[in-house]
XYZ file of C-alpha atoms in Angstrom:
574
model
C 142.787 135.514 91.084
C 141.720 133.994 94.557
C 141.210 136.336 96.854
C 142.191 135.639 100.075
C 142.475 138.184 103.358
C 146.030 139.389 102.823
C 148.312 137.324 104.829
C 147.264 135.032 102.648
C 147.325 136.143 98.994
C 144.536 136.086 96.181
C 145.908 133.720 93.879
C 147.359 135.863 90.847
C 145.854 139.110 91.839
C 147.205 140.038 95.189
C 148.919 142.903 95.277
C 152.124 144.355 97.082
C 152.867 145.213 100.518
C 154.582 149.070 100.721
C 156.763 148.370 104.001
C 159.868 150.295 103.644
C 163.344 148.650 104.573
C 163.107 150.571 107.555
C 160.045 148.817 108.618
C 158.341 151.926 108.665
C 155.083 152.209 106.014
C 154.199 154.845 103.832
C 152.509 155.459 100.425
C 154.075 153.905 97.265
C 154.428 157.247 94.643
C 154.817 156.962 90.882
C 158.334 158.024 90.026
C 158.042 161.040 87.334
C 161.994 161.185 86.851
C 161.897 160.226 83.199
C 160.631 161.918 79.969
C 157.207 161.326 78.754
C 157.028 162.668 75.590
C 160.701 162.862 73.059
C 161.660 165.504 71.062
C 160.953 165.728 67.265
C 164.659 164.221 66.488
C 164.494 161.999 68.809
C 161.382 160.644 68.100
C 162.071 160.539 64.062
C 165.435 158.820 65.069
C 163.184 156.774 67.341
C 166.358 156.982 70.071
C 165.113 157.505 73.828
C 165.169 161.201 74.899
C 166.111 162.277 77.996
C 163.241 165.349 77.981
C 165.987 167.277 78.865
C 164.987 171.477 78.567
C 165.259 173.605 76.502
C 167.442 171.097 74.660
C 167.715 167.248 75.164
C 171.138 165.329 75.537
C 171.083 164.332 72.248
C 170.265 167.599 70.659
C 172.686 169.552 73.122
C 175.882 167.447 71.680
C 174.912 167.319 68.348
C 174.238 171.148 67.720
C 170.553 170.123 66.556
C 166.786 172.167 66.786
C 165.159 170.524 69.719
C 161.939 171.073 69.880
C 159.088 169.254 71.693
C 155.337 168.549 70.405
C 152.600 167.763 72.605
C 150.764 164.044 72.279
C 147.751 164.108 70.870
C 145.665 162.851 73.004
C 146.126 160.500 76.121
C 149.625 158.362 75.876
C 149.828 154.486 77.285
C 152.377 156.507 79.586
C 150.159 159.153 80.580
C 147.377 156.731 81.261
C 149.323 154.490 83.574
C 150.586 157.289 85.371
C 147.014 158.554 85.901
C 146.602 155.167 87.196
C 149.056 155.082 89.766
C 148.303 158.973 91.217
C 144.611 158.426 91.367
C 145.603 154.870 93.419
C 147.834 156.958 95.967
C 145.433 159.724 96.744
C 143.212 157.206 97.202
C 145.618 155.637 99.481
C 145.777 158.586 101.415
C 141.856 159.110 101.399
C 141.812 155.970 103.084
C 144.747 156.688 105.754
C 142.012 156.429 108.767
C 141.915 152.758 108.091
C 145.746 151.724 106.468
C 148.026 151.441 108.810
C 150.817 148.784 108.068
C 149.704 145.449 106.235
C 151.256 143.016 106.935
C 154.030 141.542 104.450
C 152.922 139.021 101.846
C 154.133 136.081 103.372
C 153.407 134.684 106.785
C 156.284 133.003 108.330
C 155.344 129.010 109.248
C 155.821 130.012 113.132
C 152.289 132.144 112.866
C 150.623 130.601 110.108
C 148.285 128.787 112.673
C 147.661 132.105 114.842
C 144.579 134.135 114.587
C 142.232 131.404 113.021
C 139.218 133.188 114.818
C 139.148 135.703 111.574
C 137.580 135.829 108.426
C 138.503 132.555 106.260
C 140.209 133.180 103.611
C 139.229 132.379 100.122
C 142.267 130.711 99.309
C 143.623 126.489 99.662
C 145.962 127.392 102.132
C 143.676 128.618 104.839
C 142.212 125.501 106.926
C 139.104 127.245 107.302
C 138.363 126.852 103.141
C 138.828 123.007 103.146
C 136.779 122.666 106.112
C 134.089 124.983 104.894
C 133.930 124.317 101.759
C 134.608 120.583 101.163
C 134.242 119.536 104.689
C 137.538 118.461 105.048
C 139.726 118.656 108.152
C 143.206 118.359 106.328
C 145.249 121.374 104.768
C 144.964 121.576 100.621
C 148.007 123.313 99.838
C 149.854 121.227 102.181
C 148.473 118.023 100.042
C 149.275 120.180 97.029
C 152.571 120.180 97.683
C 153.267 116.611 98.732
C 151.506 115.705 95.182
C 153.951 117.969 93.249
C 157.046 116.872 94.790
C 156.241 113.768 94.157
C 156.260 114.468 90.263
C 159.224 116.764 90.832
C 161.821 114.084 92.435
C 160.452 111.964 89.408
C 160.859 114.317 86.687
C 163.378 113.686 83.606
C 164.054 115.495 80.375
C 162.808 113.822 77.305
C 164.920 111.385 75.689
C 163.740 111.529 71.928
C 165.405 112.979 68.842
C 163.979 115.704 66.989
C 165.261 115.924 63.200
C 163.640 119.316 62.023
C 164.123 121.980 64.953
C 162.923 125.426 65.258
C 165.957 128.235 64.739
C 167.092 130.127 66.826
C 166.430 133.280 65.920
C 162.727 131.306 66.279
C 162.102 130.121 69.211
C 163.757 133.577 70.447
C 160.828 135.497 68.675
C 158.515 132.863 70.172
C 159.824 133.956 73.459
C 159.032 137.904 73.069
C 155.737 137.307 71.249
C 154.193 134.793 74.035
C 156.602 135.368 77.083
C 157.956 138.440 77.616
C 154.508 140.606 78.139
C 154.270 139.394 81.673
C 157.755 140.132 82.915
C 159.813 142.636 80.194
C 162.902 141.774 82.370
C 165.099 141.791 79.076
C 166.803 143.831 75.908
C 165.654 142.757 73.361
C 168.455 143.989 71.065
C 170.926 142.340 73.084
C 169.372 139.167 73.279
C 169.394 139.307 69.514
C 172.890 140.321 68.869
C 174.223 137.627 71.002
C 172.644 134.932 69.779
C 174.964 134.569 66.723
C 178.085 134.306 68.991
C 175.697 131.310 70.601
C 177.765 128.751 68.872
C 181.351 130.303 70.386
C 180.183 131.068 73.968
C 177.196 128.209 74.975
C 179.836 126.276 76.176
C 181.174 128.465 78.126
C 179.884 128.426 81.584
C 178.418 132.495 82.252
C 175.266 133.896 83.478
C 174.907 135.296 79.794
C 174.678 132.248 78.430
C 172.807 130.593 80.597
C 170.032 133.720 80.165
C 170.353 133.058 75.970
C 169.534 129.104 76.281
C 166.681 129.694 78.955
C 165.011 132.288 76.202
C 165.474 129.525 73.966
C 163.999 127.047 76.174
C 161.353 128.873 76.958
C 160.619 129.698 73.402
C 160.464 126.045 72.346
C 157.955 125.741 75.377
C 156.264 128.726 73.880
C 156.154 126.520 70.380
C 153.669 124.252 72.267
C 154.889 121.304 69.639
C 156.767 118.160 70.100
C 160.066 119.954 68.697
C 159.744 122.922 70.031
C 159.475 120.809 73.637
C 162.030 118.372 72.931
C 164.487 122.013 72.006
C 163.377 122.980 75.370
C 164.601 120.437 77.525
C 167.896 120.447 75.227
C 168.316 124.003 76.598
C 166.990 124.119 79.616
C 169.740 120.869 80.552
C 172.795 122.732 79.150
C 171.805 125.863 81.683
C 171.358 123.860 84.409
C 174.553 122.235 83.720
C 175.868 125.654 84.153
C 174.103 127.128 87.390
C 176.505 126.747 89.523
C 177.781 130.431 88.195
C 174.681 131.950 88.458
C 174.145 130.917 92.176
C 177.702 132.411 92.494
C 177.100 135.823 91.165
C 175.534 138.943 91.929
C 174.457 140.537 88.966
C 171.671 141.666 86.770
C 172.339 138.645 84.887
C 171.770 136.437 87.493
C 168.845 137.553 88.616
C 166.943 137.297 85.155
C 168.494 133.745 84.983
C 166.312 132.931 87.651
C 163.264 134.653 87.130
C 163.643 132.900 83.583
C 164.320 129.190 85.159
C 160.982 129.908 87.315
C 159.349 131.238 84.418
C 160.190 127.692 82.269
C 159.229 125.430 85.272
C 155.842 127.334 85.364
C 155.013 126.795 81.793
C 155.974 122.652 83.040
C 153.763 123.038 85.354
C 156.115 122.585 87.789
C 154.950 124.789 91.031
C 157.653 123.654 93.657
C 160.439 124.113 91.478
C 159.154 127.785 90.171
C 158.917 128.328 93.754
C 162.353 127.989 94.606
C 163.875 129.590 92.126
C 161.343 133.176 92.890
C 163.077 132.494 96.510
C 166.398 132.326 95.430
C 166.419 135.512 93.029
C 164.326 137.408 95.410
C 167.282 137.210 97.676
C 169.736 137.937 95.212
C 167.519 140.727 94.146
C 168.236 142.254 97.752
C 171.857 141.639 97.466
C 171.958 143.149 94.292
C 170.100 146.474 95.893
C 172.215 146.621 98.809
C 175.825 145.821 97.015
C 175.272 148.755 95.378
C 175.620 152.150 98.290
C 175.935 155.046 95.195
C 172.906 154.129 93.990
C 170.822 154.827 97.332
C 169.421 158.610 98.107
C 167.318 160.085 100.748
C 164.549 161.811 99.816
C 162.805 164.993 102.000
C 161.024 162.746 104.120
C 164.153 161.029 105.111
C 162.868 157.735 103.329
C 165.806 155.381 101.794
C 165.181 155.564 97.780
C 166.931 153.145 95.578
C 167.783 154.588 92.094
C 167.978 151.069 90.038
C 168.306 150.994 86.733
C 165.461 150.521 84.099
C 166.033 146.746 83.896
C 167.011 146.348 87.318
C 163.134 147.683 88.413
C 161.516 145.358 86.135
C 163.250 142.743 87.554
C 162.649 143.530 91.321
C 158.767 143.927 89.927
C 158.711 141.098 87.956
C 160.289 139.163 91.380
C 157.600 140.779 93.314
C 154.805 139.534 91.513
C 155.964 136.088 90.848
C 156.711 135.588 94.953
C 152.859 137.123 95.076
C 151.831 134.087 92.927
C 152.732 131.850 95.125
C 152.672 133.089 97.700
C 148.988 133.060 97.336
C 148.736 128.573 97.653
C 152.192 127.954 99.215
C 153.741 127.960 102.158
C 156.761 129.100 102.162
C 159.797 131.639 104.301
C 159.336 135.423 104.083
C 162.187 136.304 101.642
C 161.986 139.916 102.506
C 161.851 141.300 99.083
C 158.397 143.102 100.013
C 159.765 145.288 102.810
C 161.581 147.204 99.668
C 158.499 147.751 97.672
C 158.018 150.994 98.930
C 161.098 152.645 98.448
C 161.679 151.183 94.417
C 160.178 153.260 91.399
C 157.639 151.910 89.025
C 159.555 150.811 85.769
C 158.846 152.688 82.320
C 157.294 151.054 79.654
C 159.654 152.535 76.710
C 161.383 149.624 74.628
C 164.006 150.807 71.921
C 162.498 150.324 68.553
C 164.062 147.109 66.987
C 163.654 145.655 63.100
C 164.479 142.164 63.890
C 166.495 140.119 61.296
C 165.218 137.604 59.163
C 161.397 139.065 59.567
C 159.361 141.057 57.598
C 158.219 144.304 58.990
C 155.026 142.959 59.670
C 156.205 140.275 61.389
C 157.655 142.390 64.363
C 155.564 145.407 64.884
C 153.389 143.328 67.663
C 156.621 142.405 69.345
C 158.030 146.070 69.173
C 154.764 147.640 70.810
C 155.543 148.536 74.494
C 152.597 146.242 76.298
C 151.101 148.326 79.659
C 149.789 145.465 80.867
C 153.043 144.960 83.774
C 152.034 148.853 84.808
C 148.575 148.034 85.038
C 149.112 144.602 87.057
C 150.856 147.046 89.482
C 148.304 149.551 89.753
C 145.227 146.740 90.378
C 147.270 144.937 92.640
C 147.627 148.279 95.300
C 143.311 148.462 94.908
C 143.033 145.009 95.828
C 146.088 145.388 98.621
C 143.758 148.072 100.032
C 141.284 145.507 99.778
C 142.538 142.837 101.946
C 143.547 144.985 104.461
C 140.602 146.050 105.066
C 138.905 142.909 105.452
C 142.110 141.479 107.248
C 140.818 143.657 110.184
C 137.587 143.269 110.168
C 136.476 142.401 113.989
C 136.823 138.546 114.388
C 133.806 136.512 112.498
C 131.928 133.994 113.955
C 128.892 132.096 112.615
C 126.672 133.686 114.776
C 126.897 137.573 113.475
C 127.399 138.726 109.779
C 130.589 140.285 108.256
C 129.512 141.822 105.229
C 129.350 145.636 105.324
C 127.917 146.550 101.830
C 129.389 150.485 102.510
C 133.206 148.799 102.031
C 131.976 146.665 99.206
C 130.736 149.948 97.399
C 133.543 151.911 98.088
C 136.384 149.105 97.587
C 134.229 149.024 94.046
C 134.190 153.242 93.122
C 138.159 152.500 93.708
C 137.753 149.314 91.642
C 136.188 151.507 88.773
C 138.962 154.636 88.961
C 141.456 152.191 87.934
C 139.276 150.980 85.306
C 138.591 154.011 83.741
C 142.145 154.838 83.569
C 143.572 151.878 81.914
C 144.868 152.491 77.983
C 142.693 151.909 75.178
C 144.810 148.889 74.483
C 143.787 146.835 77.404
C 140.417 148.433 78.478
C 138.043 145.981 77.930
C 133.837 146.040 78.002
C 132.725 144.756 81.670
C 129.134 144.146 79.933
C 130.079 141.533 76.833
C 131.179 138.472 76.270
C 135.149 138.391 76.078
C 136.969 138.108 72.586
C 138.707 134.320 73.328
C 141.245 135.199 70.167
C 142.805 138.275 71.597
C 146.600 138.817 70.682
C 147.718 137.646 73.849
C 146.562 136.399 77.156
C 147.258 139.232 79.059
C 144.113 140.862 77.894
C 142.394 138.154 79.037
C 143.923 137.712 82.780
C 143.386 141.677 82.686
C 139.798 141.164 82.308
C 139.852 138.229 84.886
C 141.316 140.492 87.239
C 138.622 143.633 87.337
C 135.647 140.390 87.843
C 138.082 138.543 90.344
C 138.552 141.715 92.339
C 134.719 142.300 92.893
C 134.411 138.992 93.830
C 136.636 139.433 96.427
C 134.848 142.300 97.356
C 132.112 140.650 98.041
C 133.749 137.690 99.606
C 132.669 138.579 103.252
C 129.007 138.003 102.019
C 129.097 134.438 100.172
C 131.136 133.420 103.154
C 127.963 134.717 105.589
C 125.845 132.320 103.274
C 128.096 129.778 103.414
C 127.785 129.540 106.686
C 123.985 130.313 107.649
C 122.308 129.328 104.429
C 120.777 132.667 104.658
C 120.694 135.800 102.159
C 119.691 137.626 105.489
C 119.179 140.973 103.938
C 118.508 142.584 100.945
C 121.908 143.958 100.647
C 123.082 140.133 101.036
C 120.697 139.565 98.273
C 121.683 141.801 95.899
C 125.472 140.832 96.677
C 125.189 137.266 96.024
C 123.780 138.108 92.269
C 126.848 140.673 91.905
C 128.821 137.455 92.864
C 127.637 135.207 90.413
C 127.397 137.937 87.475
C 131.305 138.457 87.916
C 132.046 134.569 88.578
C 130.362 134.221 85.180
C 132.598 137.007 83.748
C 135.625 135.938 85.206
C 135.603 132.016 83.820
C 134.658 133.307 80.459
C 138.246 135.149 80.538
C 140.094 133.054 82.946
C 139.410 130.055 81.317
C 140.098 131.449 77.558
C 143.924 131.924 78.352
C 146.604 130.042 75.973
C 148.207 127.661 78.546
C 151.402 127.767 77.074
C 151.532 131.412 77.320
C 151.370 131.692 80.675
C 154.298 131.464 83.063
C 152.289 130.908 86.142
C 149.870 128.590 85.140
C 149.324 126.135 88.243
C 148.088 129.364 91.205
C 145.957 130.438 87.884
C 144.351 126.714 87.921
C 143.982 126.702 91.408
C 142.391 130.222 91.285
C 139.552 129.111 88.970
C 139.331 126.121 91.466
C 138.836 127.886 94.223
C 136.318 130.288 93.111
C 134.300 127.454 91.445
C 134.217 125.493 94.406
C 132.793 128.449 96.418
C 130.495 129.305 94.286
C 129.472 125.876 94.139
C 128.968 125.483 97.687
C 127.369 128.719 98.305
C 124.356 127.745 95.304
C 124.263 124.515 97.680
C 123.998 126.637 100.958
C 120.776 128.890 99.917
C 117.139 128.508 98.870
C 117.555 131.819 96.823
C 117.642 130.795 93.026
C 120.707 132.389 90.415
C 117.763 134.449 87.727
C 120.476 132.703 84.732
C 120.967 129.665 86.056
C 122.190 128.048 82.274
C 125.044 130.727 82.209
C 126.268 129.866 85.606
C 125.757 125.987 84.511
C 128.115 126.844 81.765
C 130.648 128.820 83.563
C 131.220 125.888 86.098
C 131.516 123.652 83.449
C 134.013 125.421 81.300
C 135.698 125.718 84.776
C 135.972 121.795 84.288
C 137.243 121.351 80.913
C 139.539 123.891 82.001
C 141.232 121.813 84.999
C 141.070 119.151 83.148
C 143.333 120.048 80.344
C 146.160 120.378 83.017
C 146.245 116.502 83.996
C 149.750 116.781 84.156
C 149.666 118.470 87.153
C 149.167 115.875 89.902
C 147.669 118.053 92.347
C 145.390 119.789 89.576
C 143.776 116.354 88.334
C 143.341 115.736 92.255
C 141.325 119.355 93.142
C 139.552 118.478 89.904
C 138.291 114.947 91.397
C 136.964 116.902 94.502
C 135.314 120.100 93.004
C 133.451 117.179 90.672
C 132.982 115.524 93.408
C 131.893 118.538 95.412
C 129.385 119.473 92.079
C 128.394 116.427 92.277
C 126.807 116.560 95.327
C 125.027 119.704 95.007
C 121.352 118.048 95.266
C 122.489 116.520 98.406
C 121.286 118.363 101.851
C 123.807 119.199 103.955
């Protein structure tokens, strides 16, 4: 949610590079290869169709009446889709000024080039520290040092639980709280291997090293003593295991480690999450290049890699995690980025599934296909298109502004197509108060986005006031109420998440950090009074109680002592 220029990515909303493995650029397309609406026996078997014409696979075989019936009205599908053309024409609309952003990740040879730009809203830009808390020392260099600290200390739990959550539990724990934010798995088969669990966890295999980490994480997503103490049970045997992950190259593997980073986020555990997201998004790239029948060239001569279904969510899923942290670490270019361009978008159909031991009602919320990994997708290109801009703005200096209120209105209209387009099921109201009991947080990180994104938008003008104490015009003005309005906005939703939902908790905390502290500092900076100061009182300070329910971060509880610290010093001239 931090929005940074983009060599240096917003904290959980920056978006994806496009640069093709070539290391030529060109516009990402939505992939229209697969059916979007299944025949009548199809869909009454509720079996995937192929769309096939005039008959479908399964029809053609079977010697059955295939016939196909128009949605009524607009499809989740159909929606997203819309989402992802109108973000490409309006890639090409803006062609004048995209050339080739960079890739996410700077390597550490040129992080400390080109500090004569626009600082970055983000803890791993020098420039933030020293503007905002006067402080000549690198945060997310500090960050780090904190965390490993915790890390080389860290040790599984040595109690002994006497009631434990199933398994067939903890796994449905897992797809209920988990699995929105990265689909990477069948859920049948996860199912129908976990009664052979007793037979084959011994038995050192990527398989069942993916079964116990969905376990783990589901006693994580339990958020009880058992359910934790389960956790660390599991997450020990896999480890004990790894060594055949790190061996293979495989499908398998790679969800294996997108799950281990996905269990050391709920820990809080950045550094470890880290390496893990490095690791598969190497493998990943093994995995795409192993595999020469499944490459094709398309018209424009471009490379295309035809993965399967599961295989794209992973590479997405890989794409976005390395984006998270990306966005407050430093760390080595993996490369995964430089593919982006020539991988589809993945599908959102999921094979209906009654699971066992559950009444109907019970399941239905886990069977419903969830758009919000499309959607993530489509909001991260806006705000990609976002950075860039700003990334090349002419260099700033104290002495002339660098907000241009035409690209803040225009980054916004783009801001607003994507908006319009997203599915009933996620589209939220940008003028109330959020719901805080919502199914799941995804609806409320999807709603953080939108009001993070228009921050960022506007970025270019708190950081003029920042720096002059001046609202200098009345475009500057106006800008640093549209600020506040969406920094108000986005705490109510970014703050209202369930922790132990979320796989990438610790960029999230530092995201509502970093915005608070600018905001913060920018109040400090300028004569010009908020018109509701009492709602921006209350946003900081459910910014606060939000930190500091994540002591167990190290580095968290030490941000937390200087944004007070910062607050607290807010009558103070500077």
């Amino acid at each position: 949610m931090t929005p940074p220029a983009l060599d240096q990515r917003p904290i959980c909303l920056y978006l994806f590079g496009v640069r093709g493995p070539s290391g030529t650029r060109g516009m990402a397309t939505y992939n229209k290869n697969r059916s979007k609406v299944a025949c009548t026996v199809c869909r009454a078997r509720k079996t995937r169709c192929d769309g096939a014409k005039p008959k479908c696979s399964f029809c053609l075989e079977n010697g059955c009446v295939c016939k196909y019936e128009a949605p009524q009205g607009p499809t989740v599908e159909t929606n997203i889709e819309t989402i992802l053309t109108k973000i490409s024409a309006i890639e090409k609309c803006l062609g004048i000024a995209v050339q080739s952003p960079p890739s996410i990740i700077v390597p550490e040879s040129t992080r400390e080039k080109d500090r004569s730009g626009l600082p970055s809203l983000t803890i791993k830009d020098d420039q933030f520290a020293a503007i905002i808390f006067h402080a000549d020392f690198n945060l997310s260099t500090h960050a780090r040092s904190l965390e490993l600290q915790r890390a080389m200390g860290y040790e599984n739990s040595g109690s002994v639980a006497i009631f434990r959550h199933s398994p067939h539990e903890l796994v449905q724990l897992f797809f209920r709280h988990s699995y929105n934010w990265f689909p990477i798995l069948n859920k049948r088969e996860i199912f129908e291997k976990l009664p052979l669990m007793q037979s084959t966890v011994r038995t050192g295999s990527s398989d069942s090293i993916l079964l116990l980490m969905v376990l783990a994480i589901g006693g994580l997503n339990a958020n009880d003593s058992i359910g934790i103490f389960q956790a660390e049970e599991f997450h020990s045997q896999a480890l004990a295991m790894l060594g055949c992950v790190l061996e293979e190259v495989s499908l398998q593997s790679v969800q294996c480690l997108i799950l281990l980073s996905m269990f050391y986020g709920l820990k809080i555990m950045p550094m470890k999450a880290q390496e893990y997201v490095s690791i598969g998004c190497i493998k990943m790239q093994n995995l795409i290049e192993i595999r020469p029948v499944n490459k094709s060239v398309d018209k424009s001569g471009d490379i295309i890699y035809d993965l399967e279904e599961y295989e794209t969510r992973a590479f997405w899923s890989l794409f976005i995690l390395e984006s998270e942290y990306a966005g407050t670490l430093h760390f080595a270019n993996t490369g995964l980025s430089s593919y982006a361009n020539n991988i589809k978008f993945p599908s959102l159909r999921e094979e209906p599934y009654h699971w066992p031991g559950s009444p109907e009602s019970d399941s239905s919320s886990i069977d419903e296909p969830d758009p919000h990994f499309l959607s993530e997708i489509g909001v991260r290109k806006i705000i990609d298109r976002t950075c860039y801009t700003f990334n090349n703005l002419e260099s700033y200096t104290a002495n002339r502004t660098s907000f241009a209120p035409i690209v803040a209105k225009e980054l916004q209209s783009q801001l607003d197509e994507w908006y319009h387009c997203l599915p009933d099921s996620i589209k939220f109201d940008k003028s109330k108060v959020p719901v805080t009991n919502t199914r799941h947080s995804t609806r409320a990180l999807i709603r953080a986005q939108y009001f993070a994104t228009v921050m960022l938008m506007y970025w270019p003008c708190m950081m003029d006031i920042i720096v002059t104490g001046e609202c200098q015009t009345q475009e500057h003005r106006e800008a640093f109420k549209i600020a506040i309005d969406s920094y108000i906005q986005l705490m109510l939703s970014a703050t209202s998440v369930r922790l132990p939902e979320v796989p990438t908790t610790w960029p999230h905390a530092i995201s509502v950090f970093a915005m608070t502290a600018t905001i913060i500092r920018m109040t400090q900076r300028t004569t010009l009074a908020y018109d509701k100061p009492e709602e921006l009182e209350s946003s900081i300070q459910h910014a606060f109680a939000f930190l500091e329910s994540i002591q167990s971060s190290p580095s968290i509880r030490y941000f937390t002592v200087i944004l007070r610290d910062l607050y607290n010093s807010r009558t103070t001239p500077n």
